[in-house]
Coordinates of C-alpha atoms and ligand atoms in Angstrom, one line a residue:
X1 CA -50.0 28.7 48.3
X2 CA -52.3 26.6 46.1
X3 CA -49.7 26.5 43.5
X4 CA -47.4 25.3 45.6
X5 CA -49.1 22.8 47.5
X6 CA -50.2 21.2 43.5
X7 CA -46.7 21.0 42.8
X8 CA -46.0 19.2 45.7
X9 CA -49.0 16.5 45.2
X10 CA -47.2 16.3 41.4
X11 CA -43.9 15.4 42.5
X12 CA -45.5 13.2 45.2
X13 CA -47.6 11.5 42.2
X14 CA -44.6 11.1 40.3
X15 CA -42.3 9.3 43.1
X16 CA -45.2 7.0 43.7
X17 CA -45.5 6.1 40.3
X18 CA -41.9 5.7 39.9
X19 CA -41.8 3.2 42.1
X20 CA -42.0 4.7 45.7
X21 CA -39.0 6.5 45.4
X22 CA -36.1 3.9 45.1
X23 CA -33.9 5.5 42.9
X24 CA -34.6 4.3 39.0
X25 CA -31.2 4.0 37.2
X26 CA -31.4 6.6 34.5
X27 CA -31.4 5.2 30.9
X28 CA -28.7 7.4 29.7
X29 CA -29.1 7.9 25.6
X30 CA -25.9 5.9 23.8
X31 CA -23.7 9.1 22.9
X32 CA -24.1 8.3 18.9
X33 CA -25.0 5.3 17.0
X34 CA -21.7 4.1 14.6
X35 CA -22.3 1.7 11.8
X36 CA -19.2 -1.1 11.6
X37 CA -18.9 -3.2 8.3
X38 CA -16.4 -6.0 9.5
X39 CA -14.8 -7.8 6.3
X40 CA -14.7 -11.3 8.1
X41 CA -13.1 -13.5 11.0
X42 CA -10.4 -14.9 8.4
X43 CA -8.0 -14.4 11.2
X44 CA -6.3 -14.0 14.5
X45 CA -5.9 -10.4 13.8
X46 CA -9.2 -9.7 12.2
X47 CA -11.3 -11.6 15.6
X48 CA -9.0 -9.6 18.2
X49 CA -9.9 -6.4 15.9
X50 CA -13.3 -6.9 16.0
X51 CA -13.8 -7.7 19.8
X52 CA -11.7 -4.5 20.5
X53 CA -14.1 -2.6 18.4
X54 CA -17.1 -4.2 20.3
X55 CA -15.7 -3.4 24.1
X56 CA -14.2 0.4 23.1
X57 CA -17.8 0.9 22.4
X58 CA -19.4 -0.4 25.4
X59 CA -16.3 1.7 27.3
X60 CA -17.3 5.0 25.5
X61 CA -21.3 4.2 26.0
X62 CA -21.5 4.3 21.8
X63 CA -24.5 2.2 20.1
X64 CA -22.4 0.1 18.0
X65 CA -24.3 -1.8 14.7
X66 CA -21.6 -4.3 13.7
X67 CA -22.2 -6.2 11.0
X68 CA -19.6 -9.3 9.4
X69 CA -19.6 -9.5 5.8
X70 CA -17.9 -12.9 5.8
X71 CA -15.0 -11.6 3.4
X72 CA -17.5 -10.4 0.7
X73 CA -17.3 -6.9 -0.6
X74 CA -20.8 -7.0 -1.6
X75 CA -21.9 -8.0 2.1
X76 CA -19.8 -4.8 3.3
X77 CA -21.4 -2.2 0.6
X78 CA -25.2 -4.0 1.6
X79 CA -24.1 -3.1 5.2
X80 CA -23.0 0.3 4.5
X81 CA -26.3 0.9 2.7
X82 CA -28.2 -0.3 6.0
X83 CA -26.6 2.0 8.0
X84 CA -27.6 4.8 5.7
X85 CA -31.0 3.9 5.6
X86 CA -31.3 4.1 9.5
X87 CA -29.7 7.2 9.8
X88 CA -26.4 6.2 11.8
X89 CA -24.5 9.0 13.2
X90 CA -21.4 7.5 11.8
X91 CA -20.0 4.4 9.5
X92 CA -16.8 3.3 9.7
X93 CA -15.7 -0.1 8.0
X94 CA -12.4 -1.9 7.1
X95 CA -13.0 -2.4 3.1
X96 CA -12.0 -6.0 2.3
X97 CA -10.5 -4.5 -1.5
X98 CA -9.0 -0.9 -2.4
X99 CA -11.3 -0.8 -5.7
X100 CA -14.9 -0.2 -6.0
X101 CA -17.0 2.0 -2.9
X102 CA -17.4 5.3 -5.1
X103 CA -20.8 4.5 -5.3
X104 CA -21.9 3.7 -1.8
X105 CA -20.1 6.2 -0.4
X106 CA -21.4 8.9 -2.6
X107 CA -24.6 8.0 -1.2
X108 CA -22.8 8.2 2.4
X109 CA -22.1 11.4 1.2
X110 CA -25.2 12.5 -0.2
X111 CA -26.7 11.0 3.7
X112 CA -24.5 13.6 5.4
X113 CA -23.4 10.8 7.3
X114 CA -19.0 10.8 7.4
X115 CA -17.1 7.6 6.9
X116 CA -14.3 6.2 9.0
X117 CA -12.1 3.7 7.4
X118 CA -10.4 1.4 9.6
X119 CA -7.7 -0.8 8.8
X120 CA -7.2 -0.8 5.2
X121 CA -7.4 2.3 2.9
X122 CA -9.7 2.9 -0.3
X123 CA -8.1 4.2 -3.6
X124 CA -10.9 6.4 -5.0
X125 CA -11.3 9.4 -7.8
X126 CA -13.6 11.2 -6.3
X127 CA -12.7 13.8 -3.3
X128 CA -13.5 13.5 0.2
X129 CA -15.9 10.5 0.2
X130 CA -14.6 10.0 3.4
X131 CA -12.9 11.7 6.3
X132 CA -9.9 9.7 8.0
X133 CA -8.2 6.6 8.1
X134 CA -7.4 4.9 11.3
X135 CA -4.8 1.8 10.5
X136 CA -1.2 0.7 10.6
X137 CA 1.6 1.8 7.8
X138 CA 1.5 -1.5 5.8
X139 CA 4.2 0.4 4.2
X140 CA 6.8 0.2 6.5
X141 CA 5.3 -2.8 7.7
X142 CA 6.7 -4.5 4.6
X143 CA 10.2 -2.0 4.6
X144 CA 10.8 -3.6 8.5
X145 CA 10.5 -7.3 7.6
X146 CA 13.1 -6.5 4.6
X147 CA 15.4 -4.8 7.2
X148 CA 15.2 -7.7 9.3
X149 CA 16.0 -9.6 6.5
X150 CA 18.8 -7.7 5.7
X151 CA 20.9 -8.1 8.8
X152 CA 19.9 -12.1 9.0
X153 CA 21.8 -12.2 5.5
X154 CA 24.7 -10.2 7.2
X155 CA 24.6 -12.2 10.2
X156 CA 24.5 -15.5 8.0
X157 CA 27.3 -14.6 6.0
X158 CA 25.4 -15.3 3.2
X159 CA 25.8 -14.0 -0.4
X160 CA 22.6 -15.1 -1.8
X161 CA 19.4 -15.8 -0.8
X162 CA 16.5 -17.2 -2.6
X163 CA 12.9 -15.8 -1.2
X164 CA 9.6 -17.0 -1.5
X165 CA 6.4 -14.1 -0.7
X166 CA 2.8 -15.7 0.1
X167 CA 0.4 -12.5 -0.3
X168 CA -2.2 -11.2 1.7
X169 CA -6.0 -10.6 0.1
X170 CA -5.6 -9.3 -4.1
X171 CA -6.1 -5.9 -4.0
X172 CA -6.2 -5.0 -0.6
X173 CA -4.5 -2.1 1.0
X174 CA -2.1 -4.5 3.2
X175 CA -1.2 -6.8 0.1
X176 CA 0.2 -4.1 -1.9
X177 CA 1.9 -2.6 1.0
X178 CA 3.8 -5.4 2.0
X179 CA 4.9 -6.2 -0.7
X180 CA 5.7 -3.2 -1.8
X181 CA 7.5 -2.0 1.5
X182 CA 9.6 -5.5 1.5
X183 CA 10.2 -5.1 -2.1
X184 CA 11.7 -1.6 -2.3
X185 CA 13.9 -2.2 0.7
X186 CA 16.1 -5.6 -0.7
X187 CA 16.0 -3.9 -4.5
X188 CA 19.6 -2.7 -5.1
X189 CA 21.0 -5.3 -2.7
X190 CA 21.9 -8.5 -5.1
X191 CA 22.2 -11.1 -2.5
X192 CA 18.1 -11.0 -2.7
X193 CA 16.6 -13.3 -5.5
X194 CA 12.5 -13.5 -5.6
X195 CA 11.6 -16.7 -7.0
X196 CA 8.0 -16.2 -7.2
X197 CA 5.0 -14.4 -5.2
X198 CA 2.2 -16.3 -4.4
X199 CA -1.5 -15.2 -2.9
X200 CA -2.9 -16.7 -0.1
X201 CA -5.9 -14.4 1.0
X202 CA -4.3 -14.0 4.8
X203 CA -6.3 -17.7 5.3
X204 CA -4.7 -20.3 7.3
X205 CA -5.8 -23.0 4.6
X206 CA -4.3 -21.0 1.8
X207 CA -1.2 -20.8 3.4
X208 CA -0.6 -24.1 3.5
X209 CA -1.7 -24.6 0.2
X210 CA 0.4 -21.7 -1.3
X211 CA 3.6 -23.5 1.0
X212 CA 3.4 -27.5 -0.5
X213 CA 3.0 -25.7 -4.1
X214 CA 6.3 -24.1 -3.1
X215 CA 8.0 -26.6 -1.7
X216 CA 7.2 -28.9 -4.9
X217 CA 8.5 -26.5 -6.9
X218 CA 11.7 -25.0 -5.7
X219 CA 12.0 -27.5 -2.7
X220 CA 15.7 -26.9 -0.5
X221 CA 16.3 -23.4 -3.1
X222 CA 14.1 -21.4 -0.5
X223 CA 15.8 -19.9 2.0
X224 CA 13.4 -17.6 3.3
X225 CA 9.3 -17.7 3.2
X226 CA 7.9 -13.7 3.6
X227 CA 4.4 -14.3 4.7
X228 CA 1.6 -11.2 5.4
X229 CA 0.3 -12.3 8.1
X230 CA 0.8 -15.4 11.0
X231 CA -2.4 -17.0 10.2
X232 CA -0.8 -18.2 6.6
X233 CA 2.8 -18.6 8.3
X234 CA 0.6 -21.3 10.8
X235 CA -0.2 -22.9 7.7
X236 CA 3.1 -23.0 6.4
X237 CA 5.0 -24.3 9.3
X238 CA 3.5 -28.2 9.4
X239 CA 3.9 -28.3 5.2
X240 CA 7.7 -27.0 5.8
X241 CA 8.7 -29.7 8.8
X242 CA 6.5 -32.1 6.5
X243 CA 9.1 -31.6 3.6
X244 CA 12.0 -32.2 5.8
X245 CA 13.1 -28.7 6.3
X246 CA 13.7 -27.1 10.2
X247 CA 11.6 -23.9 10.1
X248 CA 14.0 -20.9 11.5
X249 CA 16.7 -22.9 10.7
X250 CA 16.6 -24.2 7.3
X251 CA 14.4 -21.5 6.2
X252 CA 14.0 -18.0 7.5
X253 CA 10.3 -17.7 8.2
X254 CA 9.3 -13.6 8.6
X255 CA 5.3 -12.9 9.5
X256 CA 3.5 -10.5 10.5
X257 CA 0.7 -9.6 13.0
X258 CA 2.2 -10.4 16.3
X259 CA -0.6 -12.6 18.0
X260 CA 0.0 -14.6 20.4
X261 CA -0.1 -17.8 18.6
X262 CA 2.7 -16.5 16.5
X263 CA 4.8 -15.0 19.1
X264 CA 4.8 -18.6 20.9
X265 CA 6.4 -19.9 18.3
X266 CA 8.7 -16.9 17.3
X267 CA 10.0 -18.3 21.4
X268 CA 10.5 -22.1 20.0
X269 CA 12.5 -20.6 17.2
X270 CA 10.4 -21.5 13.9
X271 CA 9.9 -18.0 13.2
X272 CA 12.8 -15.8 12.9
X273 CA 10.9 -12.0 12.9
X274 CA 7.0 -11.1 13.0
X275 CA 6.5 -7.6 12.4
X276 CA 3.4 -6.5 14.7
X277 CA 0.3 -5.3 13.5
X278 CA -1.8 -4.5 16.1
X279 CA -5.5 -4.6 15.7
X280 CA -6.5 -2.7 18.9
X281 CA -7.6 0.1 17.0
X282 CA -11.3 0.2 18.8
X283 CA -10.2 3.3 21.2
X284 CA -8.7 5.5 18.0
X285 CA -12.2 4.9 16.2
X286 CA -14.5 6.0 19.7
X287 CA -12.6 8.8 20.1
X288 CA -12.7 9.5 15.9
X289 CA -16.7 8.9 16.0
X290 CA -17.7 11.0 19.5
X291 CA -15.4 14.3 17.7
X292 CA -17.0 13.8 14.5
X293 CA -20.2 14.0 16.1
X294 CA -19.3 17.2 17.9
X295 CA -18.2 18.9 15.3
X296 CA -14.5 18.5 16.1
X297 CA -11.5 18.4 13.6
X298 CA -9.9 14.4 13.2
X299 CA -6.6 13.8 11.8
X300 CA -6.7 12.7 8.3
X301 CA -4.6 9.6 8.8
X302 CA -3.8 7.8 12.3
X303 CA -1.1 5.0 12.3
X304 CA -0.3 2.7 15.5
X305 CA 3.2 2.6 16.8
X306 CA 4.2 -0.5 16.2
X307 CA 7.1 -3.0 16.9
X308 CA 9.6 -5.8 15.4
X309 CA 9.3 -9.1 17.1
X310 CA 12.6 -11.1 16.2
X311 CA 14.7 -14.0 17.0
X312 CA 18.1 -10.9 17.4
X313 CA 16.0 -9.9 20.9
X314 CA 15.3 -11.6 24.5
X315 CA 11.5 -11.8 24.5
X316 CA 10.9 -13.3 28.0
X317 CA 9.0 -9.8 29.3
X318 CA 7.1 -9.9 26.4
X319 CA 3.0 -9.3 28.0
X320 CA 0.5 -11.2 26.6
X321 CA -0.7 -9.8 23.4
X322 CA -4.3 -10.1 23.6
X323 CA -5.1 -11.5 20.5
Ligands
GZL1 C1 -3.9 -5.8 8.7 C2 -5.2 -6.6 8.4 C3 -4.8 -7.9 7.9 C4 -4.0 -8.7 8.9 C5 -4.5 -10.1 8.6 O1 -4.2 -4.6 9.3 O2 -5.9 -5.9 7.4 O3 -6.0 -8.6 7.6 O4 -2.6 -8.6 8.8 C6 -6.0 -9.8 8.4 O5 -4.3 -11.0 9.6 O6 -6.6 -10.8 7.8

């Protein structure tokens, strides 16, 4: 009896002191804490990515340590090292270049702490410095702009056309992808001419840039501009008109991304074809971290189905693309 009656005075003490009662809401524990290195906000793409990442983990309840490295590699590899010092349950970053993360992710490694890429890919020596990649087939990316391009010559009647390519970031996974995608899909068909490739980091600026150099050099010879993502197209656009030349119409203008800025102007008809590349990949990498945590198997690679966005299609329905 007098055991019971204490017990009752203690969970009488304990309602008092929490407050008389009213129901306290319970601080639930975040699931995991996941370490994101973000390469920058150089576009479109890269902000939409980013605020996806930051709202799947408020959805799943995840602790979320996101950090922007302002398009520096060394920012991203200082980042990763923070995370392993406080002992995240997880990293996951979108690495800026393919080259140079051995190190830091040995010491991931060494941590016990798995890795996520996201986005873009690392090439590597060394086995399983991390465990999956979550990101689009730049790949085919690049092969469906080129088979776009291939039935706008057929259409067009044409039996030569003279292309310009502005590249994404040197060295990084979606660079070499698109250009090597776009590349191997026109070789063997000798209406295609590549006058020259130039870089323009997937920057907005640079794009523009990369399009006057172009258009001082080969001027009315281009007939079509093959640009990695929208945010150099954008640039391109006000340097082509500028020159004299009707964008879509003059020149075939292919892009890719699929943001809404872009699409607008895929519907005015001074872009021909945007490949999409969506950057909603926040849900993938919540679901990737919380089975990792438990113990549960991931798939090695995880690619987005994606679309073509092109001037051959009606794109009234299109829904807003969120980015
Ligand atoms: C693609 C992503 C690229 C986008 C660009 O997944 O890495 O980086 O195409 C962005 O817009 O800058």
């Amino acid at each position: 009896m007098r055991k019971r009656m204490f017990l009752l005075w203690m969970m009488l003490g304990c309602l008092l002191l929490s407050g008389c009662g009213e129901k306290q809401p319970q601080a639930t524990e975040p699931s995991l804490l996941l370490g994101f290195s973000q390469l920058g906000s150089e576009s479109s793409w890269r902000i939409g990515n980013t605020r996806d990442i930051e709202a799947k983990a408020a959805e799943y309840g995840i602790s979320l340590m996101m950090e922007n490295a302002n398009q520096k590699q060394e920012n991203q590899i200082a980042a990763l090292r923070r995370f392993i010092a406080y002992r995240v349950d997880v990293i996951a970053f979108s690495p800026i270049v393919e080259e140079g993360w051995d190190n830091v992710l040995k010491e991931a490694k060494q941590a016990g702490i798995p890795v996520v890429l996201v986005d873009r890919t690392i090439r590597t020596e060394s086995e399983d410095l991390y465990v999956c990649l979550i990101g689009a087939d730049f790949y085919q990316e690049g092969v469906s702009a080129a088979e776009y391009l291939l039935r706008k010559a057929d259409a067009l009647g044409k039996d030569h056309l003279n292309i310009v390519e502005i590249t994404g970031t040197e060295d990084s996974t979606p660079m070499r992808q698109r250009h090597a995608g776009f590349m191997d899909r026109i070789a063997g068909d000798d209406r295609m001419r590549v006058l020259e490739s130039v870089n323009g980091d997937f920057l907005k600026s640079r794009g523009a840039e990369c399009m006057r150099y172009l258009l001082e050099k080969y001027g009315k010879r281009i007939d079509v501009i093959y640009s990695h993502n929208d945010e150099m197209t954008m640039g391109a656009l006000p340097e082509i008109e500028q020159a004299g030349f009707k964008p879509g119409q003059d020149m075939v203008i292919i892009s890719i991304d699929g943001g809404q800025e872009a699409i607008d102007i895929l519907r005015e008809g001074k872009i021909n074809c945007i490949v999409e590349c969506t950057p909603m990949l926040g849900a993938t990498l919540m679901e990737t971290a919380l089975a990792l945590k438990e113990g549960r198997p991931v798939s090695p690679e995880t690619h987005p189905v994606e679309q073509v966005f092109s001037d051959e299609q009606d794109l009234s329905a299109l829904a807003p693309r969120g980015y």
